[in-house]
Amino acid sequence: MTVRHGVALALLVAGSAVLLLSAVALIVLPGPHARLHALSPAASLGAPLTALAVAVEAGPGRTALKLLLIGALLAAAGPVTTMAIGRLTTRLEGPEGLDGPVRPADEGRDPRA
């Protein structure tokens, strides 16, 4: 086993562990906001680590560059997507997820007041 293969294997195990733990947390945690917290590491860490592992295994070249670009896009888009889904969930279900829709005119006010 070469050093490159060992590094790729370590990155792949780390990325897979993050994805697996996020999937388990998604099943266990209640409510949409808690589930978003569980999916955030998968989007911003798990998938980019997996792409980095494949890029390291591929070696230098155009394939590795493309995989690194995909990993960087996933790392940048994951938190943005999570934030957008969280804002939409808050708007549709309320800050606590139980109070019903929050109308645009009510934003900034406490819906329980």
Coordinates of N, CA, C and O in Angstrom, one line a residue, residues 64-102:
A64 N -8.2 14.6 -10.9 CA -8.1 15.1 -9.6 C -8.6 16.6 -9.5 O -9.2 16.9 -8.5
L65 N -8.2 17.4 -10.4 CA -8.6 18.8 -10.4 C -10.1 18.9 -10.5 O -10.7 19.7 -9.7
K66 N -10.8 18.1 -11.3 CA -12.2 18.1 -11.4 C -12.9 17.7 -10.1 O -13.8 18.3 -9.6
L67 N -12.3 16.7 -9.5 CA -12.8 16.2 -8.2 C -12.6 17.2 -7.1 O -13.5 17.4 -6.2
L68 N -11.5 17.9 -7.1 CA -11.3 18.9 -6.1 C -12.3 20.1 -6.3 O -12.7 20.7 -5.3
L69 N -12.6 20.4 -7.5 CA -13.5 21.5 -7.8 C -14.9 21.1 -7.3 O -15.6 21.9 -6.7
I70 N -15.3 19.8 -7.6 CA -16.6 19.3 -7.1 C -16.6 19.4 -5.6 O -17.6 19.8 -5.0
G71 N -15.6 18.9 -4.9 CA -15.5 19.0 -3.4 C -15.6 20.4 -2.9 O -16.3 20.6 -1.9
A72 N -14.9 21.3 -3.6 CA -15.0 22.7 -3.1 C -16.4 23.3 -3.3 O -16.9 24.0 -2.4
L73 N -17.1 23.0 -4.4 CA -18.4 23.4 -4.6 C -19.4 22.8 -3.6 O -20.3 23.5 -3.1
L74 N -19.2 21.5 -3.3 CA -20.0 20.9 -2.3 C -19.8 21.6 -0.9 O -20.8 21.8 -0.2
A75 N -18.6 21.9 -0.6 CA -18.3 22.5 0.7 C -18.9 23.9 0.8 O -19.3 24.3 1.9
A76 N -18.9 24.6 -0.3 CA -19.4 26.0 -0.3 C -21.0 26.0 -0.4 O -21.6 26.8 0.3
A77 N -21.5 25.0 -1.1 CA -23.0 25.0 -1.3 C -23.7 24.4 -0.2 O -24.9 24.7 0.1
G78 N -23.1 23.5 0.6 CA -23.8 22.8 1.7 C -24.3 23.8 2.7 O -25.5 23.7 3.0
P79 N -23.5 24.6 3.3 CA -24.1 25.6 4.3 C -25.1 26.5 3.8 O -26.1 26.9 4.4
V80 N -24.9 27.0 2.5 CA -25.9 27.9 1.9 C -27.3 27.2 1.7 O -28.3 27.7 2.1
T81 N -27.2 25.9 1.3 CA -28.5 25.2 1.1 C -29.1 24.9 2.4 O -30.4 25.0 2.6
T82 N -28.3 24.6 3.4 CA -28.9 24.3 4.8 C -29.6 25.6 5.3 O -30.7 25.5 5.9
M83 N -28.9 26.7 5.1 CA -29.5 28.0 5.6 C -30.8 28.3 4.9 O -31.8 28.7 5.5
A84 N -30.8 28.1 3.6 CA -32.0 28.4 2.8 C -33.2 27.5 3.3 O -34.3 27.9 3.4
I85 N -32.9 26.2 3.5 CA -34.0 25.3 3.9 C -34.4 25.6 5.3 O -35.6 25.6 5.6
G86 N -33.5 26.0 6.2 CA -33.9 26.4 7.6 C -34.7 27.7 7.6 O -35.7 27.8 8.3
R87 N -34.4 28.7 6.7 CA -35.2 29.9 6.7 C -36.6 29.5 6.1 O -37.6 30.1 6.7
L88 N -36.7 28.7 5.1 CA -38.0 28.3 4.6 C -38.8 27.5 5.6 O -40.0 27.8 5.8
T89 N -38.2 26.6 6.4 CA -38.9 25.9 7.4 C -39.4 26.8 8.5 O -40.5 26.7 9.0
T90 N -38.6 27.8 8.9 CA -39.0 28.7 9.9 C -40.2 29.6 9.4 O -41.1 29.8 10.1
R91 N -40.1 29.9 8.2 CA -41.2 30.7 7.6 C -42.5 29.9 7.5 O -43.6 30.4 7.8
L92 N -42.4 28.6 7.2 CA -43.6 27.8 7.0 C -44.2 27.3 8.3 O -45.4 27.1 8.5
E93 N -43.3 26.9 9.3 CA -43.7 26.2 10.5 C -43.5 27.1 11.7 O -43.9 26.6 12.8
G94 N -42.9 28.2 11.6 CA -42.7 29.1 12.8 C -41.3 28.7 13.4 O -40.7 27.7 13.1
P95 N -40.8 29.6 14.3 CA -39.5 29.5 14.9 C -39.3 28.2 15.7 O -38.3 27.6 15.7
E96 N -40.4 27.8 16.3 CA -40.3 26.5 17.1 C -40.7 25.3 16.3 O -40.7 24.2 16.8
G97 N -41.3 25.5 15.1 CA -41.7 24.4 14.3 C -43.1 23.9 14.7 O -43.6 23.0 14.2
L98 N -43.8 24.6 15.7 CA -45.1 24.2 16.1 C -46.2 25.3 16.0 O -47.3 25.0 16.2
D99 N -45.8 26.5 15.7 CA -46.7 27.7 15.8 C -47.4 28.0 14.5 O -48.1 29.0 14.4
G100 N -47.2 27.2 13.5 CA -47.9 27.5 12.2 C -47.1 28.5 11.4 O -46.0 28.9 11.8
P101 N -47.6 28.9 10.3 CA -46.9 29.8 9.4 C -46.6 31.1 10.0 O -47.4 31.7 10.7
V102 N -45.5 31.7 9.6 CA -45.1 33.0 10.0 C -45.3 33.9 8.8 O -44.7 33.7 7.7

